[in-house]
Amino acid sequence: MKGLIAIIKRELAGYFITPVAYVFIVIFLAMSGVFTFNVGGYYERAQADLQPFFNFHPWMYLFLIPAISMRLWAEERRVGTIELLMTLPVSEWAIVAGKFIAAWLFAGIALALTVPMWITVNWLGDPDNGVIFASYIGSFLMAGAFLAIGACVSASTKSQVIAFVISVVICFLFLAAGMPAVTNFFSSWAPDIVIDTVTGFSFLTHFDAITNGVIDLRDLVFFVSLIVLALAANVVIIEMRKAA
Amino acid sequence: MTVMVQIKSLRKEFGPILAVDDVSFDVVRGEVLGFLGPNGAGKSTTMKMVTGFLAPTAGTAVVCGHDVKEEPIKAKAKIGYLPEGAPLYGDMTPEGLLKFIAEVRGIPRSKRKAAIELAAGRVQLEGVMRQPIETLSKGYKRRVGLAQAILHDPDVLILDEPTDGLDPNQKFEVRQLIHEMSGEKAIILSTHILEEVGAVCSRAIVISRGRIVADETPQDLETRSRHYNAVRVSVRGGAEKLVAELKRLERVSSVESLESANGVAECRVFPKPGASIVADVSQRLKDLNLQVDGLTVEPGRLDDVFRSLTKPSSQGGDA
Ligand SMILES: Nc1ncnc2c1ncn2[C@@H]1O[C@H](COP(=O)(O)OP(=O)(O)OP(=O)(O)O)[C@@H](O)[C@H]1O
Ligand SMILES: [Mg+2]
């Protein structure tokens, strides 16, 4: 446990030692602003809510989250510090979880910095704060799922670039599974159960459900179990590379 | 004698490469074991398996009673490890890194500061504690790696080329440090500097292509050298007969003549295995009435032994 906390602290501090964190946060905030108020047609909709803001989150995360997760393991392996880390008296689970939690907290910090937007819409109008709160929870969970997948990919390569590209592709598949184009493609020939399974794996389906204001236990379970599963896979990959 | 590390038939295959082939040995408290061998012999791979970084293909290691396969965390807690090349988090400062290691290793909060100061002091890091590690020179990085290995005062120290990249003063300091710590610990270190083995190690293991080819004290290893107890002679005049005469001595195996200049002839006389020939040689020189300029008994040469033990054609222990 003390090992886990020490690892979380070190990893989290690591984001802020280098400019990476600041660059990331600035890009995240700038994109949030642009998407919400310009591309999202915030003013045209004449409606005080954060729907456009959250609608863009899956697509923003598609590129920004792999940018965080790519270095988690790949960099340690390239530089060799993984040898230092893995010979410390802590379990592999603690290291995997520690890295993930720190990255998730970091994503959470970036997300929390958008709260002024929440305040702004309250100042401009009278939004449904319950929906916005639920959307924040959903967005945070989705970021976690993206991160866990990215961490797992990062553990299997030395190259950050490869980790980034593969993470983006896999995350895209998880998003695309719920896009109308894909659903339509399947609906023309596949039985309903196939369509439901495919869309059931989509981040979009679950995220949209949450941003509509209903926190359904099934959507939470989906994201949480995906995170746990990806982390378990991460541990397995670490163990396999140890035996290689 | 407490056995601190037991290495039991360790074997490691990387696909078709057999990196470590059935290596077994024990290390007791107070022992400083020098691990020698040519590049690619399997030294680092063996160390990585003992420290739990790599899983052995077969065999295991037991550290202070904890099997690295069964109880990896307990075993790792007993070990201080300097990996090959001393990899470190470059964006951290030595201070930050040592704090992190202290925390992960569970050094109580109240003792952390003292432990960090002690370890940093022992490798003379004081001046650079707040400088990012990536901006430190190679030798200082190595020292940070050493400091993190000794931070928790481990029972077992495993150091992969600890003096690589250090200046002669630091090499001396590190050897001194190893010597000071050796009483309480079991230390395994690998090195390519043969004189280091004689200087700090109480035992040397030579490994070649994954197999142990020698396991004895550095002194015993030296006696395997054909230079051990060889006698170097330089005489003035009469060089022609010198070689021939010395060759005739009963306990001499061969004589090698070295360059001669200004009327001084030099040669090296090799004894038959185990023989001491200095008395015979000096007697013969006296009999020949030669003017002796110098007469020295040579120590064994480890590099010589090393080469004969590990040269590709050699199949094992006989050198
Ligand atoms: N991860 C790996 N994958 C494949 N082969 C490896 C791996 N690590 C080491 N080897 C091989 O195992 C053998 C032993 O390597 P090792 O690093 O243990 O040698 P060493 O004795 O430490 O050499 P050096 O003196 O150069 O440090 C070499 O043939 C090396 O190429
Ligand atoms: Mg090596």
Coordinates of C-alpha atoms and ligand atoms in Angstrom, one line a residue:
Chain A
M1 CA 0.0 0.0 0.0
K2 CA 2.8 2.5 0.9
G3 CA 4.4 1.4 -2.3
L4 CA 1.3 2.1 -4.3
I5 CA 1.0 5.6 -2.8
A6 CA 4.7 6.3 -3.4
I7 CA 4.3 5.3 -7.0
I8 CA 1.2 7.4 -7.5
K9 CA 2.9 10.4 -6.0
R10 CA 6.1 10.0 -8.1
E11 CA 4.1 9.5 -11.3
L12 CA 1.8 12.4 -10.7
A13 CA 4.7 14.7 -9.8
G14 CA 6.4 13.5 -12.9
Y15 CA 3.7 15.1 -15.1
F16 CA 4.4 18.5 -13.5
I17 CA 8.2 18.4 -13.5
T18 CA 8.3 18.5 -17.3
P19 CA 6.3 20.8 -19.5
V20 CA 4.2 17.9 -20.8
A21 CA 1.5 18.5 -18.2
Y22 CA 1.1 22.2 -18.9
V23 CA 1.1 21.7 -22.7
F24 CA -1.5 19.0 -22.3
I25 CA -3.7 21.1 -20.0
V26 CA -3.5 24.1 -22.2
I27 CA -4.4 22.1 -25.3
F28 CA -7.2 20.4 -23.5
L29 CA -8.7 23.7 -22.3
A30 CA -8.3 25.4 -25.6
M31 CA -9.9 22.6 -27.5
S32 CA -12.7 22.5 -24.9
G33 CA -13.4 26.1 -25.4
V34 CA -13.2 26.1 -29.2
F35 CA -15.4 23.0 -29.5
T36 CA -18.0 24.2 -27.1
F37 CA -18.4 27.8 -28.1
N38 CA -17.4 27.8 -31.8
V39 CA -17.7 24.5 -33.4
G40 CA -20.5 23.3 -31.1
G41 CA -22.6 26.4 -31.9
Y42 CA -23.1 27.2 -28.3
Y43 CA -24.6 30.6 -29.0
E44 CA -26.8 29.5 -31.9
R45 CA -28.4 26.9 -29.7
A46 CA -29.5 29.6 -27.3
Q47 CA -29.5 27.0 -24.6
A48 CA -27.5 27.1 -21.4
D49 CA -26.0 23.7 -21.1
L50 CA -22.7 21.9 -21.7
Q51 CA -24.0 19.3 -24.2
P52 CA -21.7 20.4 -27.1
F53 CA -18.8 20.4 -24.7
F54 CA -19.3 16.8 -23.6
N55 CA -20.2 15.7 -27.1
F56 CA -16.7 16.4 -28.2
H57 CA -15.0 14.7 -25.3
P58 CA -14.9 11.2 -26.8
W59 CA -13.1 12.7 -29.9
M60 CA -10.8 14.9 -27.9
Y61 CA -9.8 11.9 -25.7
L62 CA -9.2 9.8 -28.7
F63 CA -6.0 11.8 -29.4
L64 CA -5.2 13.4 -26.0
I65 CA -5.4 10.3 -23.8
P66 CA -3.1 8.2 -25.9
A67 CA -0.7 11.1 -25.7
I68 CA -0.6 10.7 -21.9
S69 CA -0.6 6.9 -21.8
M70 CA 2.0 6.3 -24.5
R71 CA 4.9 7.1 -22.2
L72 CA 3.7 5.2 -19.2
W73 CA 5.6 2.0 -19.8
A74 CA 7.3 2.5 -23.2
E75 CA 9.6 5.2 -21.9
E76 CA 10.5 3.2 -18.8
R77 CA 11.5 0.3 -21.0
R78 CA 13.4 2.4 -23.5
V79 CA 15.4 4.2 -20.8
G80 CA 15.8 1.0 -18.7
T81 CA 14.3 2.5 -15.5
I82 CA 11.8 -0.3 -15.6
E83 CA 14.5 -2.4 -14.1
L84 CA 14.8 -0.1 -11.2
L85 CA 11.0 0.0 -10.8
M86 CA 10.4 -3.8 -11.1
T87 CA 13.0 -4.7 -8.6
L88 CA 11.5 -2.6 -5.9
P89 CA 9.6 -4.6 -3.2
V90 CA 6.1 -3.9 -4.5
S91 CA 3.7 -6.1 -6.4
E92 CA 3.2 -5.8 -10.2
W93 CA -0.4 -4.9 -9.5
A94 CA 0.7 -1.9 -7.3
I95 CA 2.9 -0.6 -10.1
V96 CA 0.3 -1.1 -12.8
A97 CA -2.4 0.5 -10.6
G98 CA -0.1 3.3 -9.4
K99 CA 0.8 4.4 -12.9
F100 CA -2.8 4.2 -14.0
I101 CA -4.2 6.0 -11.0
A102 CA -1.7 8.8 -11.4
A103 CA -2.5 9.3 -15.1
W104 CA -6.2 9.2 -14.3
L105 CA -5.8 11.8 -11.6
F106 CA -3.9 13.9 -14.0
A107 CA -6.7 13.6 -16.6
G108 CA -9.1 14.5 -13.7
I109 CA -7.2 17.6 -12.9
A110 CA -7.4 18.7 -16.6
L111 CA -11.1 18.0 -16.5
A112 CA -11.6 19.8 -13.2
L113 CA -10.0 22.9 -14.8
T114 CA -13.0 23.1 -17.1
V115 CA -15.3 23.8 -14.2
P116 CA -15.2 27.6 -14.9
M117 CA -17.3 26.6 -18.0
W118 CA -19.8 25.1 -15.8
I119 CA -19.9 28.3 -13.8
T120 CA -20.2 30.3 -16.9
V121 CA -23.3 28.5 -18.2
N122 CA -24.9 28.9 -14.8
W123 CA -24.2 32.6 -15.0
L124 CA -25.6 32.8 -18.6
G125 CA -28.7 30.8 -18.0
D126 CA -30.3 28.0 -15.9
P127 CA -28.8 24.7 -16.9
D128 CA -29.7 21.3 -15.5
N129 CA -26.7 20.9 -13.1
G130 CA -27.6 17.3 -12.4
V131 CA -27.0 16.4 -16.1
I132 CA -23.8 18.3 -16.1
F133 CA -22.6 16.6 -13.0
A134 CA -23.5 13.2 -14.4
S135 CA -21.6 14.2 -17.6
Y136 CA -18.5 15.0 -15.7
I137 CA -18.6 11.6 -14.0
G138 CA -19.2 9.9 -17.4
S139 CA -16.3 11.9 -19.0
F140 CA -14.0 11.0 -16.2
L141 CA -14.9 7.3 -16.4
M142 CA -14.4 7.3 -20.2
A143 CA -11.0 9.0 -19.8
G144 CA -10.1 6.2 -17.4
A145 CA -11.2 3.5 -19.9
F146 CA -9.1 5.2 -22.6
L147 CA -6.2 5.4 -20.3
A148 CA -6.3 1.8 -19.1
I149 CA -6.3 0.7 -22.8
G150 CA -3.4 3.0 -23.6
A151 CA -1.4 1.9 -20.6
C152 CA -1.8 -1.7 -21.6
V153 CA -0.7 -0.9 -25.2
S154 CA 2.3 1.1 -23.8
A155 CA 3.4 -1.9 -21.8
S156 CA 3.8 -3.9 -24.9
T157 CA 6.3 -1.7 -26.7
K158 CA 9.4 0.3 -26.3
S159 CA 8.3 3.0 -28.7
Q160 CA 6.1 5.8 -27.7
V161 CA 5.1 6.5 -31.2
I162 CA 3.9 2.9 -31.8
A163 CA 2.1 3.0 -28.4
F164 CA 0.3 6.2 -29.5
V165 CA -0.8 5.0 -32.9
I166 CA -2.0 1.6 -31.7
S167 CA -3.9 3.2 -28.7
V168 CA -5.6 5.6 -31.0
V169 CA -6.7 2.8 -33.3
I170 CA -8.0 0.6 -30.5
C171 CA -9.8 3.6 -28.9
F172 CA -11.3 4.5 -32.2
L173 CA -12.7 1.0 -32.6
F174 CA -14.3 1.4 -29.2
L175 CA -15.8 4.7 -30.2
A176 CA -16.8 3.6 -33.7
A177 CA -18.7 0.6 -32.5
G178 CA -21.5 3.0 -31.6
M179 CA -21.5 5.3 -34.6
P180 CA -24.6 5.3 -36.8
A181 CA -22.5 4.2 -39.8
V182 CA -21.4 1.1 -38.1
T183 CA -24.8 0.3 -36.6
N184 CA -26.4 0.8 -40.0
F185 CA -23.8 -1.5 -41.6
F186 CA -24.7 -4.3 -39.2
S187 CA -28.4 -3.7 -39.1
S188 CA -28.7 -4.4 -42.8
W189 CA -27.8 -8.1 -42.3
A190 CA -26.9 -9.0 -38.8
P191 CA -29.3 -10.2 -36.1
D192 CA -30.2 -7.8 -33.3
I193 CA -28.0 -9.6 -30.8
V194 CA -24.9 -8.8 -32.9
I195 CA -25.8 -5.2 -33.2
D196 CA -26.5 -4.9 -29.5
T197 CA -23.2 -6.6 -28.6
V198 CA -21.3 -4.3 -30.9
T199 CA -22.9 -1.1 -29.7
G200 CA -22.8 -2.4 -26.2
F201 CA -19.0 -2.2 -26.4
S202 CA -19.1 1.4 -27.6
F203 CA -17.9 4.1 -25.4
L204 CA -20.3 6.4 -27.2
T205 CA -23.4 4.4 -26.3
H206 CA -22.5 4.4 -22.6
F207 CA -21.2 7.9 -22.5
D208 CA -24.3 9.3 -24.3
A209 CA -26.5 7.5 -21.9
I210 CA -24.7 9.2 -19.0
T211 CA -24.6 12.6 -20.5
N212 CA -28.4 12.5 -20.9
G213 CA -28.5 12.8 -17.2
V214 CA -29.1 9.2 -16.1
I215 CA -26.3 7.5 -14.3
D216 CA -27.3 3.9 -15.0
L217 CA -25.4 1.3 -13.0
R218 CA -24.8 -0.6 -16.2
D219 CA -22.9 2.2 -17.8
L220 CA -20.8 2.6 -14.7
V221 CA -20.2 -1.1 -14.6
F222 CA -19.2 -1.1 -18.2
F223 CA -16.5 1.5 -17.8
V224 CA -15.2 0.2 -14.5
S225 CA -15.0 -3.4 -15.7
L226 CA -13.3 -2.3 -18.8
I227 CA -10.7 -0.4 -16.7
V228 CA -10.1 -3.4 -14.5
L229 CA -9.9 -5.8 -17.4
A230 CA -7.3 -3.6 -19.2
L231 CA -5.3 -3.3 -16.1
A232 CA -5.3 -7.0 -15.6
A233 CA -4.2 -7.4 -19.2
N234 CA -1.5 -4.9 -18.4
V235 CA -0.2 -7.0 -15.5
V236 CA -0.2 -10.1 -17.7
I237 CA 1.8 -8.3 -20.3
I238 CA 4.3 -7.2 -17.7
E239 CA 4.6 -10.7 -16.5
M240 CA 5.0 -12.1 -20.0
R241 CA 7.8 -9.7 -20.8
K242 CA 9.5 -10.7 -17.6
A243 CA 9.5 -14.3 -18.8
A244 CA 10.5 -13.4 -22.3
Chain B
M1 CA 28.5 -18.5 8.0
T2 CA 25.1 -17.5 7.0
V3 CA 24.1 -18.3 3.5
M4 CA 22.5 -15.1 2.1
V5 CA 22.0 -15.9 -1.5
Q6 CA 21.6 -19.4 -3.0
I7 CA 21.5 -19.6 -6.7
K8 CA 20.1 -22.9 -7.8
S9 CA 20.6 -24.2 -11.4
L10 CA 19.6 -20.9 -13.0
R11 CA 18.9 -21.1 -16.7
K12 CA 17.7 -18.4 -19.0
E13 CA 16.8 -18.8 -22.7
F14 CA 16.0 -15.8 -24.9
G15 CA 14.4 -17.7 -27.8
P16 CA 17.2 -19.6 -29.4
I17 CA 19.9 -17.9 -27.2
L18 CA 21.0 -19.7 -24.1
A19 CA 22.2 -16.8 -22.0
V20 CA 22.6 -18.6 -18.6
D21 CA 23.2 -22.3 -18.5
D22 CA 22.7 -24.1 -15.2
V23 CA 24.5 -21.6 -12.9
S24 CA 24.6 -22.5 -9.2
F25 CA 26.5 -21.0 -6.2
D26 CA 25.9 -19.7 -2.7
V27 CA 27.1 -16.5 -1.2
V28 CA 27.6 -16.1 2.5
R29 CA 27.5 -13.1 4.7
G30 CA 30.8 -11.2 4.6
E31 CA 31.6 -12.4 1.1
V32 CA 32.3 -10.1 -1.8
L33 CA 31.8 -12.1 -5.0
G34 CA 33.3 -10.8 -8.2
F35 CA 31.4 -11.9 -11.2
L36 CA 33.7 -12.0 -14.3
G37 CA 33.2 -12.9 -17.9
P38 CA 33.4 -11.6 -21.4
N39 CA 30.7 -9.5 -23.0
G40 CA 27.5 -11.5 -23.4
A41 CA 28.6 -14.2 -20.9
G42 CA 25.4 -13.9 -18.9
K43 CA 26.5 -11.9 -15.9
S44 CA 23.8 -9.3 -16.1
T45 CA 21.1 -11.9 -17.0
T46 CA 22.0 -13.9 -13.9
M47 CA 21.8 -10.7 -11.8
K48 CA 18.4 -9.8 -13.3
M49 CA 17.0 -13.2 -12.4
V50 CA 18.3 -13.0 -8.8
T51 CA 16.8 -9.5 -8.4
G52 CA 13.5 -10.6 -9.8
F53 CA 13.5 -8.5 -13.0
L54 CA 13.6 -11.5 -15.3
A55 CA 11.9 -14.8 -14.6
P56 CA 14.3 -17.8 -15.0
T57 CA 13.5 -20.4 -17.6
A58 CA 14.5 -23.0 -15.0
G59 CA 16.0 -23.0 -11.5
T60 CA 15.6 -20.3 -8.9
A61 CA 17.4 -18.1 -6.4
V62 CA 16.8 -17.8 -2.7
V63 CA 17.6 -14.5 -1.0
C64 CA 17.7 -14.5 2.8
G65 CA 15.4 -17.5 2.8
H66 CA 13.0 -16.1 0.3
D67 CA 12.6 -17.8 -3.0
V68 CA 12.5 -15.1 -5.7
K69 CA 9.7 -17.0 -7.5
E70 CA 7.6 -17.8 -4.5
E71 CA 8.1 -14.6 -2.4
P72 CA 9.4 -12.0 -4.8
I73 CA 8.5 -9.0 -2.7
K74 CA 10.2 -10.3 0.5
A75 CA 13.3 -11.3 -1.5
K76 CA 13.4 -7.9 -3.3
A77 CA 13.1 -6.1 0.1
K78 CA 16.4 -7.7 1.1
I79 CA 18.3 -6.7 -2.0
G80 CA 19.9 -3.5 -3.0
Y81 CA 20.4 -3.5 -6.8
L82 CA 22.4 -1.4 -9.2
P83 CA 21.2 -2.4 -12.6
E84 CA 23.7 -2.4 -15.6
G85 CA 24.1 1.2 -16.8
A86 CA 22.5 2.6 -13.7
P87 CA 19.1 3.6 -15.3
L88 CA 17.5 6.5 -13.4
Y89 CA 14.6 8.8 -13.8
G90 CA 16.3 11.7 -15.5
D91 CA 13.8 14.3 -14.8
M92 CA 14.0 13.7 -11.0
T93 CA 16.7 15.1 -8.7
P94 CA 18.8 12.7 -6.7
E95 CA 17.0 14.0 -3.6
G96 CA 13.6 13.3 -5.2
L97 CA 14.6 9.9 -6.4
L98 CA 16.1 8.8 -3.0
K99 CA 12.9 10.0 -1.3
F100 CA 10.8 8.0 -3.6
I101 CA 13.0 4.8 -3.1
A102 CA 12.9 5.4 0.7
E103 CA 9.2 5.6 0.6
V104 CA 8.6 2.5 -1.6
R105 CA 11.1 0.5 0.5
G106 CA 9.1 1.4 3.6
I107 CA 11.8 3.3 5.5
P108 CA 9.9 4.9 8.3
R109 CA 9.2 8.6 7.8
S110 CA 11.3 9.6 10.8
K111 CA 14.4 7.8 9.5
R112 CA 14.2 8.8 5.8
K113 CA 16.1 11.9 6.0
A114 CA 19.0 10.3 7.9
A115 CA 19.0 7.3 5.6
I116 CA 19.2 9.6 2.5
E117 CA 21.9 11.7 4.0
L118 CA 23.9 8.7 4.9
A119 CA 23.7 7.1 1.5
A120 CA 24.3 10.3 -0.4
G121 CA 27.2 11.1 1.9
R122 CA 28.8 7.7 1.3
V123 CA 29.0 8.3 -2.5
Q124 CA 29.6 12.0 -2.2
L125 CA 26.5 13.3 -3.7
E126 CA 26.0 16.3 -1.5
G127 CA 26.7 19.0 -4.1
V128 CA 24.2 17.7 -6.7
M129 CA 21.2 16.6 -4.7
R130 CA 18.9 19.2 -6.3
Q131 CA 20.1 19.0 -9.8
P132 CA 18.1 17.0 -12.4
I133 CA 19.7 13.6 -12.8
E134 CA 19.8 14.0 -16.6
T135 CA 22.1 16.9 -16.3
L136 CA 24.6 15.0 -14.1
S137 CA 27.8 13.5 -15.5
K138 CA 28.0 9.8 -16.1
G139 CA 30.0 9.2 -12.9
Y140 CA 27.6 11.1 -10.8
K141 CA 24.7 9.2 -12.3
R142 CA 26.4 6.0 -11.3
R143 CA 26.8 7.4 -7.8
V144 CA 23.1 8.1 -7.6
G145 CA 22.5 4.6 -8.7
L146 CA 24.8 3.3 -5.9
A147 CA 23.1 5.6 -3.3
Q148 CA 19.7 4.2 -4.2
A149 CA 21.1 0.6 -3.9
I150 CA 22.5 1.1 -0.4
L151 CA 19.7 3.4 0.9
H152 CA 17.9 0.8 2.9
D153 CA 21.0 -0.9 4.2
P154 CA 20.2 -4.1 2.5
D155 CA 21.5 -7.5 3.5
V156 CA 22.4 -8.4 -0.1
L157 CA 23.9 -6.0 -2.6
I158 CA 23.9 -6.8 -6.3
L159 CA 26.0 -4.3 -8.3
D160 CA 26.3 -4.6 -12.0
E161 CA 29.5 -2.9 -13.0
P162 CA 29.5 -0.4 -10.1
T163 CA 32.7 1.4 -11.0
D164 CA 32.1 1.7 -14.7
G165 CA 32.5 5.3 -15.7
L166 CA 33.9 6.5 -12.4
D167 CA 37.2 8.5 -12.1
P168 CA 40.1 6.8 -10.4
N169 CA 39.4 8.6 -7.1
Q170 CA 35.8 7.5 -7.1
K171 CA 36.8 4.0 -8.1
F172 CA 38.9 3.9 -5.1
E173 CA 36.1 5.4 -2.9
V174 CA 33.6 2.9 -4.1
R175 CA 36.0 0.0 -3.5
Q176 CA 36.5 1.4 -0.1
L177 CA 32.8 1.6 0.5
I178 CA 32.3 -2.0 -0.7
H179 CA 35.0 -3.1 1.6
E180 CA 33.5 -1.3 4.6
M181 CA 30.0 -2.7 4.0
S182 CA 31.2 -6.2 3.3
G183 CA 31.3 -7.4 6.9
E184 CA 27.5 -7.3 7.3
K185 CA 26.4 -8.1 3.8
A186 CA 26.7 -10.5 1.0
I187 CA 27.8 -8.6 -2.1
I188 CA 27.8 -9.7 -5.7
L189 CA 29.4 -7.4 -8.2
S190 CA 30.3 -7.7 -11.8
T191 CA 33.2 -6.0 -13.4
H192 CA 35.5 -6.0 -16.4
I193 CA 38.3 -4.5 -14.3
L194 CA 40.4 -7.4 -13.2
E195 CA 42.5 -5.5 -10.7
E196 CA 39.2 -4.7 -9.0
V197 CA 38.7 -8.3 -8.3
G198 CA 42.0 -8.6 -6.5
A199 CA 41.3 -5.4 -4.7
V200 CA 37.8 -6.0 -3.3
C201 CA 36.6 -9.5 -3.9
S202 CA 37.0 -12.4 -1.5
R203 CA 35.9 -14.7 -4.2
A204 CA 35.7 -14.7 -8.0
I205 CA 33.4 -16.5 -10.4
V206 CA 34.3 -16.5 -14.0
I207 CA 31.4 -17.2 -16.3
S208 CA 31.7 -17.8 -20.0
R209 CA 28.8 -18.4 -22.5
G210 CA 26.4 -18.9 -19.6
R211 CA 28.5 -21.4 -17.6
I212 CA 30.7 -21.1 -14.6
V213 CA 34.2 -21.9 -15.6
A214 CA 36.0 -21.0 -12.4
D215 CA 35.0 -20.3 -8.8
E216 CA 37.8 -19.6 -6.3
T217 CA 39.6 -16.8 -4.5
P218 CA 41.3 -14.2 -6.7
Q219 CA 44.6 -15.4 -5.3
D220 CA 44.0 -18.9 -6.4
L221 CA 42.9 -17.6 -9.8
E222 CA 46.2 -15.8 -10.1
T223 CA 48.1 -19.0 -9.5
R224 CA 46.5 -20.4 -12.6
S225 CA 48.4 -17.8 -14.6
R226 CA 51.4 -19.1 -16.5
H227 CA 53.1 -15.9 -15.2
Y228 CA 52.6 -16.9 -11.6
N229 CA 56.0 -17.3 -10.1
A230 CA 57.7 -16.6 -13.4
V231 CA 61.0 -14.9 -13.0
R232 CA 62.1 -11.9 -15.0
V233 CA 65.9 -11.6 -15.4
S234 CA 68.0 -8.9 -17.0
V235 CA 71.7 -9.3 -17.4
R236 CA 74.6 -7.4 -18.8
G237 CA 76.6 -9.3 -21.5
G238 CA 76.4 -13.0 -22.2
A239 CA 72.9 -12.9 -23.3
E240 CA 73.5 -15.6 -25.9
K241 CA 74.0 -18.4 -23.5
L242 CA 71.5 -17.0 -20.9
V243 CA 68.4 -18.4 -22.5
A244 CA 69.9 -21.8 -23.3
E245 CA 71.3 -22.2 -19.9
L246 CA 68.1 -21.3 -18.1
K247 CA 66.1 -23.6 -20.2
R248 CA 68.2 -26.5 -18.9
L249 CA 67.0 -26.0 -15.4
E250 CA 64.9 -28.8 -14.2
R251 CA 61.9 -26.9 -12.9
V252 CA 61.8 -24.5 -15.8
S253 CA 59.2 -25.0 -18.4
S254 CA 60.2 -22.4 -20.9
V255 CA 62.1 -19.2 -21.4
E256 CA 61.0 -16.2 -23.4
S257 CA 63.5 -13.7 -24.4
L258 CA 62.4 -10.1 -24.3
E259 CA 63.9 -7.2 -26.1
S260 CA 67.5 -6.4 -25.4
A261 CA 69.1 -3.0 -25.7
N262 CA 72.4 -1.3 -24.7
G263 CA 74.0 -4.7 -24.0
V264 CA 71.3 -5.6 -21.5
A265 CA 69.4 -8.8 -22.2
E266 CA 66.1 -9.6 -20.6
C267 CA 64.2 -12.8 -20.4
R268 CA 61.2 -14.3 -18.6
V269 CA 61.5 -17.7 -17.2
F270 CA 58.4 -19.7 -16.7
P271 CA 58.2 -22.4 -14.1
K272 CA 56.7 -25.8 -14.5
P273 CA 53.2 -25.8 -12.9
G274 CA 53.3 -25.3 -9.1
A275 CA 57.1 -24.9 -9.0
S276 CA 59.1 -22.0 -7.5
I277 CA 62.2 -21.3 -9.5
V278 CA 63.6 -18.1 -8.2
A279 CA 66.3 -19.8 -6.1
D280 CA 67.4 -22.1 -9.0
V281 CA 67.5 -19.2 -11.4
S282 CA 69.6 -17.0 -9.2
Q283 CA 72.0 -19.9 -8.4
R284 CA 72.5 -20.6 -12.1
L285 CA 73.1 -16.9 -12.8
K286 CA 75.7 -16.9 -10.2
D287 CA 77.3 -20.0 -11.6
L288 CA 77.4 -18.4 -15.0
N289 CA 79.1 -15.3 -13.6
L290 CA 76.7 -13.0 -15.3
Q291 CA 76.2 -9.4 -14.2
V292 CA 72.6 -9.3 -13.0
D293 CA 70.8 -6.1 -13.5
G294 CA 67.4 -7.2 -12.2
L295 CA 65.6 -10.3 -10.9
T296 CA 61.9 -10.2 -10.1
V297 CA 59.3 -12.8 -9.3
E298 CA 56.2 -12.0 -11.2
P299 CA 52.7 -12.2 -9.7
G300 CA 50.0 -14.1 -11.6
R301 CA 48.2 -12.1 -14.2
L302 CA 44.4 -12.3 -14.0
D303 CA 43.9 -11.1 -17.6
D304 CA 46.0 -14.0 -18.7
V305 CA 43.8 -16.5 -16.7
F306 CA 40.7 -14.7 -17.8
R307 CA 41.6 -15.1 -21.4
S308 CA 42.5 -18.7 -21.2
L309 CA 39.3 -19.5 -19.3
T310 CA 37.0 -17.7 -21.6
K311 CA 38.6 -17.9 -25.1
P312 CA 36.2 -19.4 -27.6
S313 CA 38.1 -22.6 -28.1
S314 CA 38.3 -23.4 -24.4
Q315 CA 35.6 -25.8 -23.3
G316 CA 35.8 -25.2 -19.6
G317 CA 37.9 -25.3 -16.4
D318 CA 41.3 -26.4 -17.6
A319 CA 43.5 -23.4 -18.2
Ligands
LIG1 N1 16.3 -9.2 -23.6 C1 17.1 -10.0 -24.3 N2 16.7 -10.6 -25.4 C2 17.5 -11.5 -26.1 N3 18.7 -11.8 -25.8 C3 19.2 -11.2 -24.7 C4 18.5 -10.3 -23.9 N4 19.2 -9.9 -22.8 C5 20.4 -10.5 -23.0 N5 20.4 -11.3 -24.1 C6 21.6 -12.1 -24.5 O1 22.0 -12.9 -23.4 C7 23.4 -13.1 -23.4 C8 23.9 -12.6 -22.1 O2 23.8 -11.3 -21.9 P1 24.2 -10.5 -20.6 O3 23.7 -9.1 -20.7 O4 23.8 -11.3 -19.4 O5 25.8 -10.5 -20.7 P2 26.9 -9.9 -19.8 O6 27.7 -11.0 -19.2 O7 26.2 -9.0 -18.8 O8 27.7 -9.0 -20.8 P3 28.4 -7.6 -20.6 O9 29.8 -7.8 -20.0 O10 28.5 -7.1 -22.0 O11 27.6 -6.7 -19.8 C9 23.9 -12.3 -24.6 O12 24.1 -13.1 -25.7 C10 22.8 -11.3 -24.9 O13 22.7 -11.0 -26.3
MG2 MG 26.3 -7.0 -18.3

